[in-house]
Amino acid sequence: MSCPETPNDPASAPRPPAPSEPPPALSTGVRADRARGCGRGKTAALVAAGALVAGAAVWTGAAAAVWTGARARLSRAPAARATAPLLAGALPERPPAASAASAERVAPTMDDEDIAPATLDEQRARLFARMRRELALSDEARRQVEAIFAASPVLGQGNPALTRHPMSRSECRRIREIAGVERAREPACGAPGMVPLFDPTRGQTAENAPVCIDQLEFPNIPCEYPVVHVRAREAALLCRAIGKRICDAHEWEGACAGALRKPDVEYEWERPRSEASWHHNLLREKVWSYGPEKNHALCGTESSRTPGCPGGGWDRCGSNTYPAGAFPACRSSLGVFDLHGNVAEHMSLPILPGELARRGDRGFTEMKGSWFAFSSMEVHADDCRFRAPDWHATRLMSKGSHANYHLGFRCCKDIAPP
């Protein structure tokens, strides 16, 4: 989700946790002791919110079991074993009906993917392996994806030396399991984890949708960290490499607001960009993906910026993102997650009808939404149909298009007419 680079003023400076705040979520294995971000109360509350969205019953004890497992991971270290009884005693008791088997089912355990990679090459190798498993890419698609990454010195999931994710992949998987969240498998979209976009206010249904969109930020794999430090050009090329394309601004907006409108309604073709965006914002409806009232607590907005990060850059700013899809309540009515919080998102803004993304990557750059530290650094509106001013504006395919530590993307795919 998108924002300009945060100005260097007191209101936007990174804030260290106060002594009274809960400890950070245990997140990155060998780096857990240095992890920063959302505390255990935040995650447990979001787990509960996600379960309500999914229609689950109240399960406070299960949420507590998640944190029991998180604490148990530390108890494996010799220095922590002595304090394990104290940690366990601080947890609320589980309901009497909860069995040991059910507690074990929801308790996160350390796995290999929770161990932070030491280098960018190691990070990429693990990402490519999971993409091969989850996305069913052809050999040619995998070759193209890896070539795009190889051409960049920074493209990946954040600088391994600085990045401190506030939630682990295993914690994310347990949250989704408890909430009953399943990956979409829509035959019309022709790819896993995509949902159709349409306008229910005009009587449309998924059966006559013109386009599909990824449910999650790229690589569109549940509980994987988003790809960042990606230029708009690289985002467009990566989407094309896997048989998709970059999304147009109105498609992202429709996915967020729950109604995809026609391009002729959403763009002022005869106006200059700045004037068209101003006019669009003046008349827009203000809604968020999860409802009509803003509530940052439902989404991945409470991580923190790396101390000393000046607003951007590989060398000084960690990409302290959450796993994609870890916030079940941060979901639009069309089934798209993380449109607020986590990463900013590249897309294409057409100025003329011939620049719509379905006709080629000819538009201009546009960024959408908020990002992972938005609760403490809210610097612009992040409602669904807000259209940004000319932040870092270039042509989409410019080799100098913008990239940053909190900036990612997701892909769209046209549906062939019946």
Tab-separated table of C-alpha atoms in Angstrom:
chain	number	residue	atom	x	y	z
A	1	MET	CA	0.000	0.000	0.000
A	2	SER	CA	1.414	3.411	-0.789
A	3	CYS	CA	2.765	6.570	0.753
A	4	PRO	CA	5.334	9.240	-0.055
A	5	GLU	CA	8.640	9.003	1.738
A	6	THR	CA	7.987	10.016	5.319
A	7	PRO	CA	9.226	13.524	6.144
A	8	ASN	CA	11.907	13.878	8.787
A	9	ASP	CA	9.871	15.551	11.488
A	10	PRO	CA	9.209	14.629	15.128
A	11	ALA	CA	5.801	13.183	14.345
A	12	SER	CA	7.256	10.756	11.829
A	13	ALA	CA	10.381	9.715	13.728
A	14	PRO	CA	10.606	6.019	14.623
A	15	ARG	CA	9.445	5.416	18.195
A	16	PRO	CA	11.126	2.797	20.389
A	17	PRO	CA	8.759	0.711	22.549
A	18	ALA	CA	7.978	2.228	25.923
A	19	PRO	CA	8.957	0.231	29.025
A	20	SER	CA	5.275	-0.455	29.734
A	21	GLU	CA	4.589	-1.945	26.305
A	22	PRO	CA	4.452	-5.726	25.772
A	23	PRO	CA	7.516	-7.377	24.288
A	24	PRO	CA	7.602	-7.717	20.502
A	25	ALA	CA	6.162	-10.746	18.776
A	26	LEU	CA	8.622	-13.614	18.471
A	27	SER	CA	9.219	-13.716	14.801
A	28	THR	CA	12.459	-14.570	13.135
A	29	GLY	CA	14.103	-17.496	14.865
A	30	VAL	CA	17.747	-16.601	15.312
A	31	ARG	CA	16.766	-12.932	15.341
A	32	ALA	CA	13.779	-13.233	17.654
A	33	ASP	CA	15.553	-11.456	20.462
A	34	ARG	CA	15.907	-8.363	18.303
A	35	ALA	CA	12.529	-8.426	16.594
A	36	ARG	CA	10.419	-5.289	16.840
A	37	GLY	CA	6.843	-4.436	16.070
A	38	CYS	CA	3.367	-5.486	17.120
A	39	GLY	CA	3.023	-6.959	20.620
A	40	ARG	CA	1.224	-10.107	21.613
A	41	GLY	CA	-2.013	-8.279	22.508
A	42	LYS	CA	-2.211	-6.918	18.950
A	43	THR	CA	-1.806	-10.321	17.332
A	44	ALA	CA	-4.222	-12.077	19.671
A	45	ALA	CA	-6.819	-9.364	19.055
A	46	LEU	CA	-6.399	-9.679	15.315
A	47	VAL	CA	-6.685	-13.440	15.501
A	48	ALA	CA	-9.979	-12.939	17.317
A	49	ALA	CA	-11.129	-10.377	14.764
A	50	GLY	CA	-10.293	-12.751	11.954
A	51	ALA	CA	-12.215	-15.563	13.571
A	52	LEU	CA	-15.282	-13.363	13.904
A	53	VAL	CA	-15.062	-12.441	10.261
A	54	ALA	CA	-14.895	-16.113	9.373
A	55	GLY	CA	-17.934	-16.821	11.538
A	56	ALA	CA	-16.042	-18.677	14.240
A	57	ALA	CA	-17.129	-18.777	17.881
A	58	VAL	CA	-15.311	-16.948	20.681
A	59	TRP	CA	-12.045	-18.731	21.432
A	60	THR	CA	-9.960	-16.635	23.796
A	61	GLY	CA	-8.255	-19.757	25.087
A	62	ALA	CA	-7.116	-20.675	21.579
A	63	ALA	CA	-5.616	-17.226	21.105
A	64	ALA	CA	-3.763	-17.673	24.367
A	65	ALA	CA	-2.482	-21.015	23.113
A	66	VAL	CA	-0.919	-19.241	20.145
A	67	TRP	CA	1.157	-17.201	22.545
A	68	THR	CA	1.916	-20.243	24.674
A	69	GLY	CA	3.527	-21.778	21.604
A	70	ALA	CA	5.358	-18.576	20.783
A	71	ARG	CA	6.839	-18.482	24.237
A	72	ALA	CA	7.659	-22.178	24.067
A	73	ARG	CA	9.968	-21.473	21.159
A	74	LEU	CA	12.159	-19.388	23.430
A	75	SER	CA	12.159	-22.103	26.075
A	76	ARG	CA	14.183	-24.307	23.734
A	77	ALA	CA	17.180	-22.047	24.356
A	78	PRO	CA	19.173	-23.048	27.495
A	79	ALA	CA	19.073	-19.527	28.919
A	80	ALA	CA	15.291	-19.415	28.652
A	81	ARG	CA	14.374	-22.834	30.105
A	82	ALA	CA	14.614	-21.616	33.674
A	83	THR	CA	12.085	-18.846	33.042
A	84	ALA	CA	9.593	-21.001	31.118
A	85	PRO	CA	7.400	-21.745	34.198
A	86	LEU	CA	7.109	-18.024	34.907
A	87	LEU	CA	6.090	-17.293	31.328
A	88	ALA	CA	3.556	-20.107	31.298
A	89	GLY	CA	2.067	-18.968	34.599
A	90	ALA	CA	1.432	-15.485	33.219
A	91	LEU	CA	-0.934	-16.836	30.558
A	92	PRO	CA	-4.714	-17.007	31.096
A	93	GLU	CA	-6.046	-20.495	31.704
A	94	ARG	CA	-7.586	-22.343	28.778
A	95	PRO	CA	-11.287	-23.199	28.996
A	96	PRO	CA	-11.833	-26.595	30.691
A	97	ALA	CA	-13.277	-28.020	27.465
A	98	ALA	CA	-10.090	-27.343	25.508
A	99	SER	CA	-8.152	-30.563	24.975
A	100	ALA	CA	-4.389	-30.943	24.787
A	101	ALA	CA	-4.766	-31.941	21.135
A	102	SER	CA	-6.626	-28.743	20.226
A	103	ALA	CA	-4.054	-26.611	22.053
A	104	GLU	CA	-1.255	-28.313	20.163
A	105	ARG	CA	-3.058	-27.728	16.877
A	106	VAL	CA	-3.072	-23.943	17.269
A	107	ALA	CA	0.269	-23.466	19.006
A	108	PRO	CA	2.921	-22.149	16.581
A	109	THR	CA	6.146	-24.073	16.441
A	110	MET	CA	9.490	-23.109	15.040
A	111	ASP	CA	10.095	-24.313	11.514
A	112	ASP	CA	12.913	-23.835	9.057
A	113	GLU	CA	11.143	-20.985	7.290
A	114	ASP	CA	11.080	-18.945	10.513
A	115	ILE	CA	14.884	-18.748	10.555
A	116	ALA	CA	16.009	-15.484	9.007
A	117	PRO	CA	18.405	-15.784	6.052
A	118	ALA	CA	21.845	-14.259	6.475
A	119	THR	CA	22.221	-12.978	2.897
A	120	LEU	CA	20.099	-11.747	0.021
A	121	ASP	CA	21.100	-14.786	-2.053
A	122	GLU	CA	19.842	-17.129	0.668
A	123	GLN	CA	16.631	-15.137	0.965
A	124	ARG	CA	16.011	-15.312	-2.773
A	125	ALA	CA	16.790	-19.020	-2.965
A	126	ARG	CA	14.184	-19.757	-0.303
A	127	LEU	CA	11.640	-17.479	-1.985
A	128	PHE	CA	12.157	-19.126	-5.384
A	129	ALA	CA	11.788	-22.587	-3.836
A	130	ARG	CA	8.465	-21.651	-2.299
A	131	MET	CA	7.274	-20.037	-5.542
A	132	ARG	CA	8.074	-23.292	-7.353
A	133	ARG	CA	6.024	-25.248	-4.831
A	134	GLU	CA	3.056	-22.901	-4.526
A	135	LEU	CA	2.581	-21.189	-7.885
A	136	ALA	CA	2.985	-24.084	-10.346
A	137	LEU	CA	5.104	-21.913	-12.656
A	138	SER	CA	6.467	-23.244	-15.899
A	139	ASP	CA	10.219	-23.637	-16.324
A	140	GLU	CA	10.263	-20.586	-18.595
A	141	ALA	CA	8.316	-18.483	-16.086
A	142	ARG	CA	10.713	-19.444	-13.295
A	143	ARG	CA	13.674	-18.598	-15.499
A	144	GLN	CA	12.269	-15.159	-16.293
A	145	VAL	CA	11.436	-14.421	-12.651
A	146	GLU	CA	14.909	-15.360	-11.460
A	147	ALA	CA	16.515	-13.298	-14.235
A	148	ILE	CA	14.557	-10.186	-13.171
A	149	PHE	CA	15.731	-10.632	-9.581
A	150	ALA	CA	19.309	-11.284	-10.682
A	151	ALA	CA	19.401	-7.979	-12.578
A	152	SER	CA	18.744	-6.009	-9.364
A	153	PRO	CA	21.168	-5.638	-6.433
A	154	VAL	CA	18.329	-5.149	-3.912
A	155	LEU	CA	15.113	-6.811	-5.144
A	156	GLY	CA	13.845	-9.242	-2.520
A	157	GLN	CA	12.061	-9.276	0.842
A	158	GLY	CA	14.201	-6.633	2.501
A	159	ASN	CA	17.809	-6.158	3.553
A	160	PRO	CA	18.558	-9.263	5.707
A	161	ALA	CA	20.980	-7.293	7.864
A	162	LEU	CA	18.286	-4.803	8.927
A	163	THR	CA	14.877	-6.389	8.445
A	164	ARG	CA	13.052	-7.523	11.588
A	165	HIS	CA	9.658	-9.037	10.776
A	166	PRO	CA	7.148	-8.603	13.642
A	167	MET	CA	5.423	-11.937	12.927
A	168	SER	CA	6.719	-15.316	11.768
A	169	ARG	CA	5.354	-17.428	8.949
A	170	SER	CA	4.315	-20.145	11.397
A	171	GLU	CA	2.361	-17.656	13.508
A	172	CYS	CA	0.614	-16.449	10.368
A	173	ARG	CA	-0.353	-19.994	9.402
A	174	ARG	CA	-1.888	-20.642	12.816
A	175	ILE	CA	-3.861	-17.396	12.674
A	176	ARG	CA	-5.278	-18.292	9.274
A	177	GLU	CA	-6.065	-21.826	10.395
A	178	ILE	CA	-7.961	-20.632	13.464
A	179	ALA	CA	-9.887	-18.071	11.418
A	180	GLY	CA	-10.729	-20.629	8.735
A	181	VAL	CA	-9.110	-18.626	5.930
A	182	GLU	CA	-8.549	-20.617	2.759
A	183	ARG	CA	-6.816	-19.661	-0.450
A	184	ALA	CA	-9.186	-18.873	-3.329
A	185	ARG	CA	-9.295	-21.312	-6.230
A	186	GLU	CA	-11.434	-19.703	-8.906
A	187	PRO	CA	-11.337	-21.673	-12.176
A	188	ALA	CA	-12.074	-18.551	-14.220
A	189	CYS	CA	-8.895	-16.879	-12.933
A	190	GLY	CA	-6.635	-19.714	-14.062
A	191	ALA	CA	-4.229	-19.297	-11.148
A	192	PRO	CA	-4.373	-20.018	-7.405
A	193	GLY	CA	-5.013	-17.203	-4.963
A	194	MET	CA	-6.850	-14.898	-7.384
A	195	VAL	CA	-10.418	-13.591	-7.135
A	196	PRO	CA	-12.719	-12.054	-9.791
A	197	LEU	CA	-13.420	-8.318	-9.823
A	198	PHE	CA	-16.902	-7.090	-10.727
A	199	ASP	CA	-19.542	-4.539	-9.702
A	200	PRO	CA	-22.340	-6.051	-7.596
A	201	THR	CA	-24.061	-2.640	-7.467
A	202	ARG	CA	-24.777	-3.059	-11.191
A	203	GLY	CA	-25.974	-6.634	-10.892
A	204	GLN	CA	-22.688	-8.204	-11.945
A	205	THR	CA	-21.400	-11.477	-10.474
A	206	ALA	CA	-18.157	-13.422	-10.504
A	207	GLU	CA	-19.411	-15.302	-13.566
A	208	ASN	CA	-19.206	-12.199	-15.768
A	209	ALA	CA	-16.150	-10.570	-14.166
A	210	PRO	CA	-13.666	-9.102	-16.683
A	211	VAL	CA	-10.519	-9.412	-14.560
A	212	CYS	CA	-9.022	-11.208	-11.553
A	213	ILE	CA	-6.648	-9.856	-8.916
A	214	ASP	CA	-4.182	-11.479	-6.532
A	215	GLN	CA	-5.558	-11.863	-3.026
A	216	LEU	CA	-2.152	-11.056	-1.555
A	217	GLU	CA	0.889	-8.958	-2.324
A	218	PHE	CA	3.462	-10.558	-4.635
A	219	PRO	CA	4.426	-13.376	-4.627
A	220	ASN	CA	0.770	-13.988	-3.645
A	221	ILE	CA	1.617	-16.879	-1.318
A	222	PRO	CA	-0.131	-17.054	2.075
A	223	CYS	CA	2.188	-16.201	4.969
A	224	GLU	CA	5.117	-15.266	2.716
A	225	TYR	CA	6.722	-11.848	3.155
A	226	PRO	CA	6.024	-9.407	0.296
A	227	VAL	CA	8.677	-8.580	-2.290
A	228	VAL	CA	9.985	-5.018	-1.834
A	229	HIS	CA	12.669	-2.699	-3.211
A	230	VAL	CA	10.937	-3.307	-6.544
A	231	ARG	CA	10.729	-0.713	-9.290
A	232	ALA	CA	7.415	-0.250	-11.120
A	233	ARG	CA	9.110	-1.577	-14.248
A	234	GLU	CA	10.254	-4.725	-12.422
A	235	ALA	CA	6.770	-5.212	-10.971
A	236	ALA	CA	5.226	-5.073	-14.441
A	237	LEU	CA	7.845	-7.476	-15.819
A	238	LEU	CA	7.359	-9.951	-12.966
A	239	CYS	CA	3.588	-9.969	-13.487
A	240	ARG	CA	4.076	-10.613	-17.227
A	241	ALA	CA	6.602	-13.367	-16.499
A	242	ILE	CA	3.996	-15.391	-14.592
A	243	GLY	CA	1.170	-14.866	-17.089
A	244	LYS	CA	-0.461	-11.861	-15.439
A	245	ARG	CA	-0.077	-8.075	-15.667
A	246	ILE	CA	0.223	-5.062	-13.399
A	247	CYS	CA	-3.110	-3.738	-12.116
A	248	ASP	CA	-4.626	-0.434	-13.189
A	249	ALA	CA	-5.444	2.059	-10.429
A	250	HIS	CA	-9.204	1.648	-10.818
A	251	GLU	CA	-8.900	-2.147	-10.521
A	252	TRP	CA	-7.072	-1.885	-7.197
A	253	GLU	CA	-9.641	0.684	-6.046
A	254	GLY	CA	-12.530	-1.566	-7.069
A	255	ALA	CA	-10.985	-4.585	-5.337
A	256	CYS	CA	-10.710	-2.496	-2.172
A	257	ALA	CA	-14.122	-0.813	-2.263
A	258	GLY	CA	-15.959	-3.975	-3.350
A	259	ALA	CA	-17.145	-2.704	-6.723
A	260	LEU	CA	-15.134	-2.511	-9.957
A	261	ARG	CA	-16.348	0.414	-12.026
A	262	LYS	CA	-15.803	0.958	-15.735
A	263	PRO	CA	-12.645	2.848	-16.766
A	264	ASP	CA	-14.671	5.609	-18.445
A	265	VAL	CA	-16.281	6.326	-15.067
A	266	GLU	CA	-13.049	6.221	-13.087
A	267	TYR	CA	-10.745	8.304	-15.305
A	268	GLU	CA	-10.974	11.860	-16.588
A	269	TRP	CA	-9.448	11.139	-19.988
A	270	GLU	CA	-9.505	14.756	-21.141
A	271	ARG	CA	-7.755	16.202	-18.047
A	272	PRO	CA	-4.037	16.405	-17.088
A	273	ARG	CA	-3.047	13.899	-14.407
A	274	SER	CA	-2.854	16.292	-11.460
A	275	GLU	CA	-6.180	17.875	-12.318
A	276	ALA	CA	-7.835	14.499	-12.941
A	277	SER	CA	-6.607	13.098	-9.615
A	278	TRP	CA	-7.798	16.175	-7.728
A	279	HIS	CA	-11.225	15.919	-9.334
A	280	HIS	CA	-11.384	12.174	-8.627
A	281	ASN	CA	-10.495	12.669	-4.947
A	282	LEU	CA	-12.981	15.493	-4.521
A	283	LEU	CA	-15.919	13.309	-5.555
A	284	ARG	CA	-14.780	9.928	-4.248
A	285	GLU	CA	-16.629	7.782	-1.729
A	286	LYS	CA	-14.604	7.151	1.417
A	287	VAL	CA	-14.581	3.493	2.387
A	288	TRP	CA	-11.947	1.019	3.507
A	289	SER	CA	-11.628	-2.574	2.386
A	290	TYR	CA	-13.014	-3.843	5.701
A	291	GLY	CA	-15.872	-1.323	5.997
A	292	PRO	CA	-17.067	2.289	6.067
A	293	GLU	CA	-15.013	3.385	9.102
A	294	LYS	CA	-11.219	3.522	9.338
A	295	ASN	CA	-9.727	1.041	11.807
A	296	HIS	CA	-5.973	0.514	11.495
A	297	ALA	CA	-6.091	-2.173	14.187
A	298	LEU	CA	-7.585	-4.626	11.676
A	299	CYS	CA	-4.572	-4.535	9.344
A	300	GLY	CA	-0.786	-4.871	9.389
A	301	THR	CA	-0.013	-1.274	10.344
A	302	GLU	CA	1.759	-1.563	13.710
A	303	SER	CA	5.271	-2.596	12.799
A	304	SER	CA	7.984	0.021	13.172
A	305	ARG	CA	10.501	1.697	10.948
A	306	THR	CA	14.180	0.892	11.481
A	307	PRO	CA	15.745	3.438	13.869
A	308	GLY	CA	17.766	5.880	11.806
A	309	CYS	CA	15.919	5.130	8.581
A	310	PRO	CA	15.824	8.509	6.792
A	311	GLY	CA	12.735	7.703	4.696
A	312	GLY	CA	14.192	5.227	2.235
A	313	GLY	CA	17.173	3.209	1.141
A	314	TRP	CA	18.540	-0.336	1.242
A	315	ASP	CA	21.439	0.394	3.592
A	316	ARG	CA	19.470	2.035	6.409
A	317	CYS	CA	15.869	0.815	6.222
A	318	GLY	CA	14.690	-2.699	7.032
A	319	SER	CA	11.501	-3.997	5.419
A	320	ASN	CA	9.779	-4.882	8.675
A	321	THR	CA	6.726	-6.402	7.022
A	322	TYR	CA	4.147	-8.938	8.174
A	323	PRO	CA	3.505	-12.204	6.358
A	324	ALA	CA	0.895	-11.670	3.641
A	325	GLY	CA	-2.629	-12.592	4.660
A	326	ALA	CA	-1.903	-12.642	8.406
A	327	PHE	CA	-4.818	-10.310	9.196
A	328	PRO	CA	-8.071	-12.119	8.340
A	329	ALA	CA	-10.226	-9.070	9.115
A	330	CYS	CA	-8.218	-6.887	6.703
A	331	ARG	CA	-10.209	-8.206	3.752
A	332	SER	CA	-12.455	-6.636	1.138
A	333	SER	CA	-15.909	-7.943	0.264
A	334	LEU	CA	-14.422	-9.316	-2.974
A	335	GLY	CA	-11.903	-11.407	-1.023
A	336	VAL	CA	-8.702	-9.329	-1.328
A	337	PHE	CA	-6.387	-8.972	1.687
A	338	ASP	CA	-3.853	-6.405	2.939
A	339	LEU	CA	-5.040	-3.475	0.858
A	340	HIS	CA	-4.220	-1.371	3.925
A	341	GLY	CA	-1.015	-1.869	5.888
A	342	ASN	CA	1.973	-4.084	5.114
A	343	VAL	CA	3.494	-2.802	1.852
A	344	ALA	CA	2.674	0.020	-0.500
A	345	GLU	CA	1.696	-1.162	-3.977
A	346	HIS	CA	2.755	-0.192	-7.479
A	347	MET	CA	0.164	-0.052	-10.232
A	348	SER	CA	-0.451	1.648	-13.527
A	349	LEU	CA	-2.337	4.915	-14.011
A	350	PRO	CA	-3.580	5.348	-17.593
A	351	ILE	CA	-3.986	8.892	-18.865
A	352	LEU	CA	-5.507	7.803	-22.196
A	353	PRO	CA	-7.747	4.795	-22.951
A	354	GLY	CA	-4.943	3.177	-24.942
A	355	GLU	CA	-2.780	3.109	-21.803
A	356	LEU	CA	-4.994	0.679	-19.869
A	357	ALA	CA	-2.818	-2.182	-18.651
A	358	ARG	CA	-4.760	-4.798	-20.600
A	359	ARG	CA	-3.432	-3.086	-23.751
A	360	GLY	CA	0.198	-3.089	-22.595
A	361	ASP	CA	2.329	-1.469	-19.908
A	362	ARG	CA	2.016	2.079	-21.237
A	363	GLY	CA	0.653	4.002	-18.264
A	364	PHE	CA	2.270	6.066	-15.537
A	365	THR	CA	3.273	5.000	-12.045
A	366	GLU	CA	0.737	5.079	-9.223
A	367	MET	CA	1.048	3.915	-5.590
A	368	LYS	CA	-1.821	2.841	-3.386
A	369	GLY	CA	-2.771	2.280	0.240
A	370	SER	CA	-0.897	2.575	3.514
A	371	TRP	CA	2.116	0.641	4.763
A	372	PHE	CA	3.402	-1.382	7.690
A	373	ALA	CA	4.160	1.517	10.070
A	374	PHE	CA	1.054	3.531	9.246
A	375	SER	CA	-0.368	3.547	12.755
A	376	SER	CA	2.478	5.799	13.904
A	377	MET	CA	3.289	7.594	10.620
A	378	GLU	CA	-0.023	8.312	8.893
A	379	VAL	CA	1.010	10.763	6.200
A	380	HIS	CA	-1.841	10.553	3.680
A	381	ALA	CA	-5.364	9.251	3.227
A	382	ASP	CA	-5.566	5.483	2.695
A	383	ASP	CA	-9.225	4.953	1.896
A	384	CYS	CA	-9.935	2.703	-1.077
A	385	ARG	CA	-10.541	5.265	-3.791
A	386	PHE	CA	-7.966	7.872	-2.737
A	387	ARG	CA	-5.706	8.606	-5.692
A	388	ALA	CA	-2.232	9.911	-4.929
A	389	PRO	CA	-0.671	13.078	-6.286
A	390	ASP	CA	2.366	12.672	-8.533
A	391	TRP	CA	4.598	10.821	-6.060
A	392	HIS	CA	7.808	9.797	-7.848
A	393	ALA	CA	5.862	9.885	-11.113
A	394	THR	CA	7.434	8.306	-14.194
A	395	ARG	CA	6.238	6.128	-17.008
A	396	LEU	CA	5.534	2.646	-15.670
A	397	MET	CA	8.316	1.065	-17.723
A	398	SER	CA	10.941	3.697	-16.963
A	399	LYS	CA	14.219	2.181	-15.792
A	400	GLY	CA	14.305	4.956	-13.203
A	401	SER	CA	10.891	4.203	-11.717
A	402	HIS	CA	10.704	4.334	-7.944
A	403	ALA	CA	11.597	1.582	-5.462
A	404	ASN	CA	11.738	1.542	-1.668
A	405	TYR	CA	11.811	-0.653	1.422
A	406	HIS	CA	8.041	-0.442	2.034
A	407	LEU	CA	6.922	-0.645	-1.593
A	408	GLY	CA	5.651	-3.812	-3.285
A	409	PHE	CA	2.876	-4.776	-5.714
A	410	ARG	CA	0.277	-7.348	-6.711
A	411	CYS	CA	-0.852	-8.590	-10.135
A	412	CYS	CA	-4.076	-8.746	-12.143
A	413	LYS	CA	-5.167	-11.078	-14.933
A	414	ASP	CA	-7.710	-10.560	-17.705
A	415	ILE	CA	-10.455	-13.146	-18.053
A	416	ALA	CA	-11.180	-14.226	-21.601
A	417	PRO	CA	-14.819	-13.511	-22.560
A	418	PRO	CA	-17.027	-16.623	-22.776
